[in-house]
PDB file of N, CA and C in Angstrom:
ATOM      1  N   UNK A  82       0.836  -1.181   0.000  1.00 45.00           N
ATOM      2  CA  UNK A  82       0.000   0.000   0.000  1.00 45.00           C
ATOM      3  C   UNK A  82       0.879   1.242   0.000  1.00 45.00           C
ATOM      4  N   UNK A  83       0.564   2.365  -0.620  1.00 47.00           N
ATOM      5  CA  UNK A  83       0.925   3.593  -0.267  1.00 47.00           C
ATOM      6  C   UNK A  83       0.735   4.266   0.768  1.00 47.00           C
ATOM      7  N   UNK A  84       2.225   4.839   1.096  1.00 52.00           N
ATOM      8  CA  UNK A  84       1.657   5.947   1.808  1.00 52.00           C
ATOM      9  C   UNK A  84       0.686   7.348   2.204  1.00 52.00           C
ATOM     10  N   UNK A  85       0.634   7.966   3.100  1.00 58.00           N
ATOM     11  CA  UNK A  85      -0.589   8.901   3.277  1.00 58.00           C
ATOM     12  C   UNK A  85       0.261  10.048   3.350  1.00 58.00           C
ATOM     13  N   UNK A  86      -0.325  10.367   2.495  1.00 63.00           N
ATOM     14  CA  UNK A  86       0.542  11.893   2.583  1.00 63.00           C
ATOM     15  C   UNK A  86       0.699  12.785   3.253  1.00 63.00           C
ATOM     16  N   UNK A  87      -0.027  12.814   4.681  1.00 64.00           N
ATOM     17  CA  UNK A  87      -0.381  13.826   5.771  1.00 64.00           C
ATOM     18  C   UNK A  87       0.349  12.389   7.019  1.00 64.00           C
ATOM     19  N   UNK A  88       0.454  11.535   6.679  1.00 65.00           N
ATOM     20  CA  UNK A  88       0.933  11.038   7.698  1.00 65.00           C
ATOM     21  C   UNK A  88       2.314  10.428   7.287  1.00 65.00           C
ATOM     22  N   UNK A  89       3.623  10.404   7.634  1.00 69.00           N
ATOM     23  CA  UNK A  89       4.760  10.283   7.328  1.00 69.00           C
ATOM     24  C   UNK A  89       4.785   8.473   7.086  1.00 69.00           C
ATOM     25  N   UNK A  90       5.707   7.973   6.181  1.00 70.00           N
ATOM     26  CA  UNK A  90       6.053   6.641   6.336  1.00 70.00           C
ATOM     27  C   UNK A  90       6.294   6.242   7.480  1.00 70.00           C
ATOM     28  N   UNK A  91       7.991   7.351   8.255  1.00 75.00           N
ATOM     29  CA  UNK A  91       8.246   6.665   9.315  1.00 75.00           C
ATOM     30  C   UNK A  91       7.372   5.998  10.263  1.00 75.00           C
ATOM     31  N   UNK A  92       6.004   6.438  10.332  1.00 70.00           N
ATOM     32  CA  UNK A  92       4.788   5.659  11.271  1.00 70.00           C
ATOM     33  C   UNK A  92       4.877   3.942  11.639  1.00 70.00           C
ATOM     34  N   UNK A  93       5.168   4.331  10.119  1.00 69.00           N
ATOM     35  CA  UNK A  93       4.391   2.747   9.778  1.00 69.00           C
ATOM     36  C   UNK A  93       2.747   2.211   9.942  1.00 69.00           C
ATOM     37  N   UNK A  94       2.391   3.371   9.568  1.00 74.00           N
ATOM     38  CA  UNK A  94       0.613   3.116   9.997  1.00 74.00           C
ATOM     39  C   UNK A  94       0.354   1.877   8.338  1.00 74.00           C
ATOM     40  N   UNK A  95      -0.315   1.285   8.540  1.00 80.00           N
ATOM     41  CA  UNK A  95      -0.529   0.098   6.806  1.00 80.00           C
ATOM     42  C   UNK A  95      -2.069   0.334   7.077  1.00 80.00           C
ATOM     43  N   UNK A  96      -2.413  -0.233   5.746  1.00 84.00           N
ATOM     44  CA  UNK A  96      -3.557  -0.946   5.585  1.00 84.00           C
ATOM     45  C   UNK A  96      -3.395  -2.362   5.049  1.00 84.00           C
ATOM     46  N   UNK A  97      -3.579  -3.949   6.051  1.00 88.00           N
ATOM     47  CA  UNK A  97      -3.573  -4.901   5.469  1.00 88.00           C
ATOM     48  C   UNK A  97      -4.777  -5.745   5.950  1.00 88.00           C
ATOM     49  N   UNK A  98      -5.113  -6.854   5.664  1.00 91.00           N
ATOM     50  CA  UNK A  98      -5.821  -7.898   5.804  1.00 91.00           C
ATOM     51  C   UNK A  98      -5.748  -8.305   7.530  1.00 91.00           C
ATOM     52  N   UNK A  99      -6.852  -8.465   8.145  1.00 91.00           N
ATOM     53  CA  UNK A  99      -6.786  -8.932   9.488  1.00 91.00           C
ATOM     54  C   UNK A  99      -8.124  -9.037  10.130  1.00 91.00           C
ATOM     55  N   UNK A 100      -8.682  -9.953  11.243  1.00 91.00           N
ATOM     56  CA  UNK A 100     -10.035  -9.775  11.591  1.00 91.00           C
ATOM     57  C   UNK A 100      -9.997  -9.445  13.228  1.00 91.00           C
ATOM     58  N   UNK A 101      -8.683  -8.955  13.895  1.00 89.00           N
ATOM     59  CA  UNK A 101      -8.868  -8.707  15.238  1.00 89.00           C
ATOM     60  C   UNK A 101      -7.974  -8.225  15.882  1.00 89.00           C
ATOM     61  N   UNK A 102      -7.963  -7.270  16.637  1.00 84.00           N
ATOM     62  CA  UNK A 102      -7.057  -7.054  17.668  1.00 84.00           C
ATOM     63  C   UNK A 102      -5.911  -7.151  17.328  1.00 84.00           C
ATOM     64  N   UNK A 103      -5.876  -8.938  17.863  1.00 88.00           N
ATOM     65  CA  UNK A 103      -4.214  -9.606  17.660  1.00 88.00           C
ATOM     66  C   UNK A 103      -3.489  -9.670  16.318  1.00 88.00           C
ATOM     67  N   UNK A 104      -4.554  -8.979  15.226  1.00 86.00           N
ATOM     68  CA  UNK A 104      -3.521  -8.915  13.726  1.00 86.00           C
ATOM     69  C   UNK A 104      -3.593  -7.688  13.227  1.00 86.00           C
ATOM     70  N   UNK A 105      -2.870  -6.721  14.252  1.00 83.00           N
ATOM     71  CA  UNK A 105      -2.875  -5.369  14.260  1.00 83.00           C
ATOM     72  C   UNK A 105      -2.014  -4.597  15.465  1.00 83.00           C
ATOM     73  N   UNK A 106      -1.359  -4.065  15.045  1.00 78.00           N
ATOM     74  CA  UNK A 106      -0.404  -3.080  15.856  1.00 78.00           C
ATOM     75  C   UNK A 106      -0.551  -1.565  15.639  1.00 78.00           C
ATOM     76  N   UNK A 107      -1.640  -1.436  16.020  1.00 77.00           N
ATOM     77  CA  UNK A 107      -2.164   0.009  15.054  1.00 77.00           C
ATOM     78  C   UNK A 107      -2.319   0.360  13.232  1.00 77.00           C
ATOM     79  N   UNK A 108      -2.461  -0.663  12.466  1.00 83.00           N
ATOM     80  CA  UNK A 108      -2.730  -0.795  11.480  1.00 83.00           C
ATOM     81  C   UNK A 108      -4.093  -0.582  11.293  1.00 83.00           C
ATOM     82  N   UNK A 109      -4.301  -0.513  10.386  1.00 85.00           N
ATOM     83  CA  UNK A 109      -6.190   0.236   9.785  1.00 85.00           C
ATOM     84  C   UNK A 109      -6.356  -1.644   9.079  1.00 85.00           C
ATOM     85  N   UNK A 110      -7.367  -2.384  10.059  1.00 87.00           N
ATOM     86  CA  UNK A 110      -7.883  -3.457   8.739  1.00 87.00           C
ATOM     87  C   UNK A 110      -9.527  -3.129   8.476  1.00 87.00           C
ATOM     88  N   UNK A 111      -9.150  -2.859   7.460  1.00 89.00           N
ATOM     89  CA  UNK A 111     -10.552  -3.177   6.599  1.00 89.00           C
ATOM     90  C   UNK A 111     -11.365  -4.714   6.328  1.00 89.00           C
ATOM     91  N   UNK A 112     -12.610  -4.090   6.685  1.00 90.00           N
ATOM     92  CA  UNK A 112     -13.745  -5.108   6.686  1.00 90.00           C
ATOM     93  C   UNK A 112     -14.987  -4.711   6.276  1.00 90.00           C
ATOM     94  N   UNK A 113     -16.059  -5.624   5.757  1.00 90.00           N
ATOM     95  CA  UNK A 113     -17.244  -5.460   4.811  1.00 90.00           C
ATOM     96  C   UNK A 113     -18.043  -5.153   6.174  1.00 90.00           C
ATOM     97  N   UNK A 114     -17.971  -6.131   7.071  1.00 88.00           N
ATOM     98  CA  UNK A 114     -18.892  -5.848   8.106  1.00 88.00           C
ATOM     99  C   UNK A 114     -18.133  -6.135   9.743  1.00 88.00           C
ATOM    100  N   UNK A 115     -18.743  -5.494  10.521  1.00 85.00           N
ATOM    101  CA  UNK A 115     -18.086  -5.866  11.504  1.00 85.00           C
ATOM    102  C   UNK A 115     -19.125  -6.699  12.540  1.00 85.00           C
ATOM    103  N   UNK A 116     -18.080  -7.268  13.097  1.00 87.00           N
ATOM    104  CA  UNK A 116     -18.723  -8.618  14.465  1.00 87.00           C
ATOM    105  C   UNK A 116     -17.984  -8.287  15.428  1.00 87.00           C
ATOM    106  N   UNK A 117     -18.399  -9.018  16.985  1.00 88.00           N
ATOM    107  CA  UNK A 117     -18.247  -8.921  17.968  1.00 88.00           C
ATOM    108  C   UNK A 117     -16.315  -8.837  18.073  1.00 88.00           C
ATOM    109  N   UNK A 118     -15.965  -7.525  18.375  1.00 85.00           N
ATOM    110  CA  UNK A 118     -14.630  -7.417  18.250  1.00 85.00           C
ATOM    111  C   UNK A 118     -13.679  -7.771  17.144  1.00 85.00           C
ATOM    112  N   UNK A 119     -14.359  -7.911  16.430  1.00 89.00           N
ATOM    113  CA  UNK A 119     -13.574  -8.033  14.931  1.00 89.00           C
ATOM    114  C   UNK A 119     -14.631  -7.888  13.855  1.00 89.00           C
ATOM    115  N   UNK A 120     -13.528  -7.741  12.033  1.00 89.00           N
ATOM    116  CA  UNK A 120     -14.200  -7.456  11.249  1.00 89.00           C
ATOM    117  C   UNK A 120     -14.128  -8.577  10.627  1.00 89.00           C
ATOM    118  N   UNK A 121     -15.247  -8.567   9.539  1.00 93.00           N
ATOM    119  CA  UNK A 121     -15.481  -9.380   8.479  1.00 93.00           C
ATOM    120  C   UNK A 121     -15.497  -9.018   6.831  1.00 93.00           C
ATOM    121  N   UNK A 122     -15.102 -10.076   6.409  1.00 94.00           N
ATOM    122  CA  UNK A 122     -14.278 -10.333   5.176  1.00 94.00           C
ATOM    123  C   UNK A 122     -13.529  -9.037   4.917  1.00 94.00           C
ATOM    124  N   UNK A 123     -12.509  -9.219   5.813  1.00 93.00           N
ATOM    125  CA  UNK A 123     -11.073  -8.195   5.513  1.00 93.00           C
ATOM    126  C   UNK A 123     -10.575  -8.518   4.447  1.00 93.00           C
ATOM    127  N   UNK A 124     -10.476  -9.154   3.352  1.00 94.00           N
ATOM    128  CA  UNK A 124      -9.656  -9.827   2.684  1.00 94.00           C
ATOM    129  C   UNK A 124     -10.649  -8.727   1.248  1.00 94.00           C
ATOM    130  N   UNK A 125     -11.498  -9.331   1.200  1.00 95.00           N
ATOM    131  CA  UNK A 125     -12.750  -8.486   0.432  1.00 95.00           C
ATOM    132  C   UNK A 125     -12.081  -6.889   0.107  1.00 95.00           C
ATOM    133  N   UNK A 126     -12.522  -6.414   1.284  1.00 92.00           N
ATOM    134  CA  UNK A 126     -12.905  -4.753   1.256  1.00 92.00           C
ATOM    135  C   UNK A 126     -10.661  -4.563   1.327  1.00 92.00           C
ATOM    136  N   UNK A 127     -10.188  -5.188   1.506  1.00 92.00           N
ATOM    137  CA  UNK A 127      -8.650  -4.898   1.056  1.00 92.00           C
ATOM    138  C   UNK A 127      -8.648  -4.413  -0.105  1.00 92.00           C
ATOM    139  N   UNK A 128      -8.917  -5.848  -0.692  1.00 94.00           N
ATOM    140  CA  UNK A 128      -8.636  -5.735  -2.452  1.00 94.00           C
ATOM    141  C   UNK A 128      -9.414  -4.704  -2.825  1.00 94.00           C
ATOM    142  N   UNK A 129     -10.777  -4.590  -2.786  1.00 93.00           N
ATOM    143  CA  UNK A 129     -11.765  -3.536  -3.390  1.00 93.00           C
ATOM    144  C   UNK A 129     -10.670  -1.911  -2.879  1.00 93.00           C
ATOM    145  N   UNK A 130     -10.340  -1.517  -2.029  1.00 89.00           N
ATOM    146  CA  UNK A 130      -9.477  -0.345  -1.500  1.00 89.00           C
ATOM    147  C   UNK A 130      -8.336  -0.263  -2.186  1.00 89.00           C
ATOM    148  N   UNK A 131      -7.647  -1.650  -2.345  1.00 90.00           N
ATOM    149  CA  UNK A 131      -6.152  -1.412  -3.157  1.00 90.00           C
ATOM    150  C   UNK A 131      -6.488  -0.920  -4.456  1.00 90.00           C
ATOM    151  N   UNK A 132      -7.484  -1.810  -4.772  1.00 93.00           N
ATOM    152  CA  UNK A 132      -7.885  -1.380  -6.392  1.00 93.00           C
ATOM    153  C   UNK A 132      -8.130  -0.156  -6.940  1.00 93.00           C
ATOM    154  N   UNK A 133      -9.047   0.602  -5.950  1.00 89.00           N
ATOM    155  CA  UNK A 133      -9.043   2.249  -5.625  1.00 89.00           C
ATOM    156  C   UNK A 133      -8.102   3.254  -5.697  1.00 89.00           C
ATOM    157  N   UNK A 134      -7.141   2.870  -4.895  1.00 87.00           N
ATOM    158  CA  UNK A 134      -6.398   4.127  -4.700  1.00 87.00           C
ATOM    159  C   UNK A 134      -5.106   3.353  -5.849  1.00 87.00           C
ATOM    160  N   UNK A 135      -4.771   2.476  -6.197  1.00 89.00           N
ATOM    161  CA  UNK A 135      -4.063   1.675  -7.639  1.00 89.00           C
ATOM    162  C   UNK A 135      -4.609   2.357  -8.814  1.00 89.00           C
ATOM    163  N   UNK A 136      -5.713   2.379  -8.965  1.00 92.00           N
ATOM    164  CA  UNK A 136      -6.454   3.169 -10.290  1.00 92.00           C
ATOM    165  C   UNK A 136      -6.187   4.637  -9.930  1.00 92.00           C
ATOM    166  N   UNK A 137      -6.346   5.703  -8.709  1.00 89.00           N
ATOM    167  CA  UNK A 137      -6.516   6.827  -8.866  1.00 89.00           C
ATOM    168  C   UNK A 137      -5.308   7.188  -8.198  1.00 89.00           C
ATOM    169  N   UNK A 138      -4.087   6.713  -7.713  1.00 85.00           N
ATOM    170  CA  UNK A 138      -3.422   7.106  -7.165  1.00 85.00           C
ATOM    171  C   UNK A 138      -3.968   7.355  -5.688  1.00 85.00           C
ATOM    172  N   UNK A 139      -2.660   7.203  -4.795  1.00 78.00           N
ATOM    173  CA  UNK A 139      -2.582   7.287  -2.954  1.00 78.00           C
ATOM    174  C   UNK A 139      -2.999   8.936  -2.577  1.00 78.00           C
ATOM    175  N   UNK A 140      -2.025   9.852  -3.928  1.00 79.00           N
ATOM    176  CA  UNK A 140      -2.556  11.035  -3.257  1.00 79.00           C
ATOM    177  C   UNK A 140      -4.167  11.859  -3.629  1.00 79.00           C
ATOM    178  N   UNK A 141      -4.520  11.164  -3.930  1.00 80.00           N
ATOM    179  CA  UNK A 141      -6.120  11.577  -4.865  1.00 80.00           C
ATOM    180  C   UNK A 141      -6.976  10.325  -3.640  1.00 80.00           C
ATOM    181  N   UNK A 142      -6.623  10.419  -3.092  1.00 79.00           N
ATOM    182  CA  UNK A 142      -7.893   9.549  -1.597  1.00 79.00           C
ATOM    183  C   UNK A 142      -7.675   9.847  -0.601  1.00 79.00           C
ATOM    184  N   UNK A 143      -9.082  10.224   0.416  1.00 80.00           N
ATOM    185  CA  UNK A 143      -8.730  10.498   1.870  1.00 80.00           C
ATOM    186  C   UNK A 143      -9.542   9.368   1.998  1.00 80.00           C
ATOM    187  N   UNK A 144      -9.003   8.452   3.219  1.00 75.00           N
ATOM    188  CA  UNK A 144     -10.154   7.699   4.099  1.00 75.00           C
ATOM    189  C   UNK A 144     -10.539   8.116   5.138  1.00 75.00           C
ATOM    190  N   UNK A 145     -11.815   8.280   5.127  1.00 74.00           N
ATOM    191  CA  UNK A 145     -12.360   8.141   6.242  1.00 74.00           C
ATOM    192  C   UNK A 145     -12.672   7.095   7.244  1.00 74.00           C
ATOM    193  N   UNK A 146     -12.408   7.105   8.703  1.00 72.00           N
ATOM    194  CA  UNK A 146     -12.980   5.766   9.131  1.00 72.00           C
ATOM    195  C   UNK A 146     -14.006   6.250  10.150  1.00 72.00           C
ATOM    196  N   UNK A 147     -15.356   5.230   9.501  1.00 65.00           N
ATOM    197  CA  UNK A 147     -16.021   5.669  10.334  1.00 65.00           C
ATOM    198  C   UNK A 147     -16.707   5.042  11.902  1.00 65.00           C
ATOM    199  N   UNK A 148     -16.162   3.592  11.785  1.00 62.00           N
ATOM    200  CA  UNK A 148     -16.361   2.285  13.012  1.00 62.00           C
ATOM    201  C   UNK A 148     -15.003   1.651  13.661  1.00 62.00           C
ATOM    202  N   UNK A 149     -15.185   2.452  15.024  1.00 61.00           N
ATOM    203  CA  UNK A 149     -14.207   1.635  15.652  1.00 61.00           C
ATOM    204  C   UNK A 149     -14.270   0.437  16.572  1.00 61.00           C
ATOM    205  N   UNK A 150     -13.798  -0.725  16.257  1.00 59.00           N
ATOM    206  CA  UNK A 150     -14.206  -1.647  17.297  1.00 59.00           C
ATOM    207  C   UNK A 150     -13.053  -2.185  18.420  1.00 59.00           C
ATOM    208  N   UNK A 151     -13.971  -2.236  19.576  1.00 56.00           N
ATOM    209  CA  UNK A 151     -12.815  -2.009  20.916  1.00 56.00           C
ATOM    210  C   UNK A 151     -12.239  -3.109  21.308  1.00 56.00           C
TER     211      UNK A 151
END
């Protein structure tokens, strides 16, 4: 994935594939839907996002997030 342009590499903030907690170190995972402390089909809404910002370029997208689960 690309970087965010308002937020530096050095972070290391990603966006990858994961459904909980434990497959995340402050990483953003994307999911179609979310369940009890985790999301669902991360794998899905990845690809559909890579494909996005791959076609329009990293600096032509802001994400928004709008569900956090605790």
């Amino acid at each position: 994935m690309a970087s965010n342009h308002k937020v530096s590499k050095s972070r290391k903030i990603l966006i990858h594939t994961g459904y909980t907690g434990a497959h995340t170190a402050g990483c953003l995972l994307p999911g179609c839907t979310a369940g009890t402390g985790r999301v669902n089909q991360s794998r899905v809404k990845y690809n559909e996002l890579k494909s996005t910002i791959d076609s329009k370029g990293s600096f032509f997208i802001d994400l928004n997030i709008h569900n956090f689960i605790k």
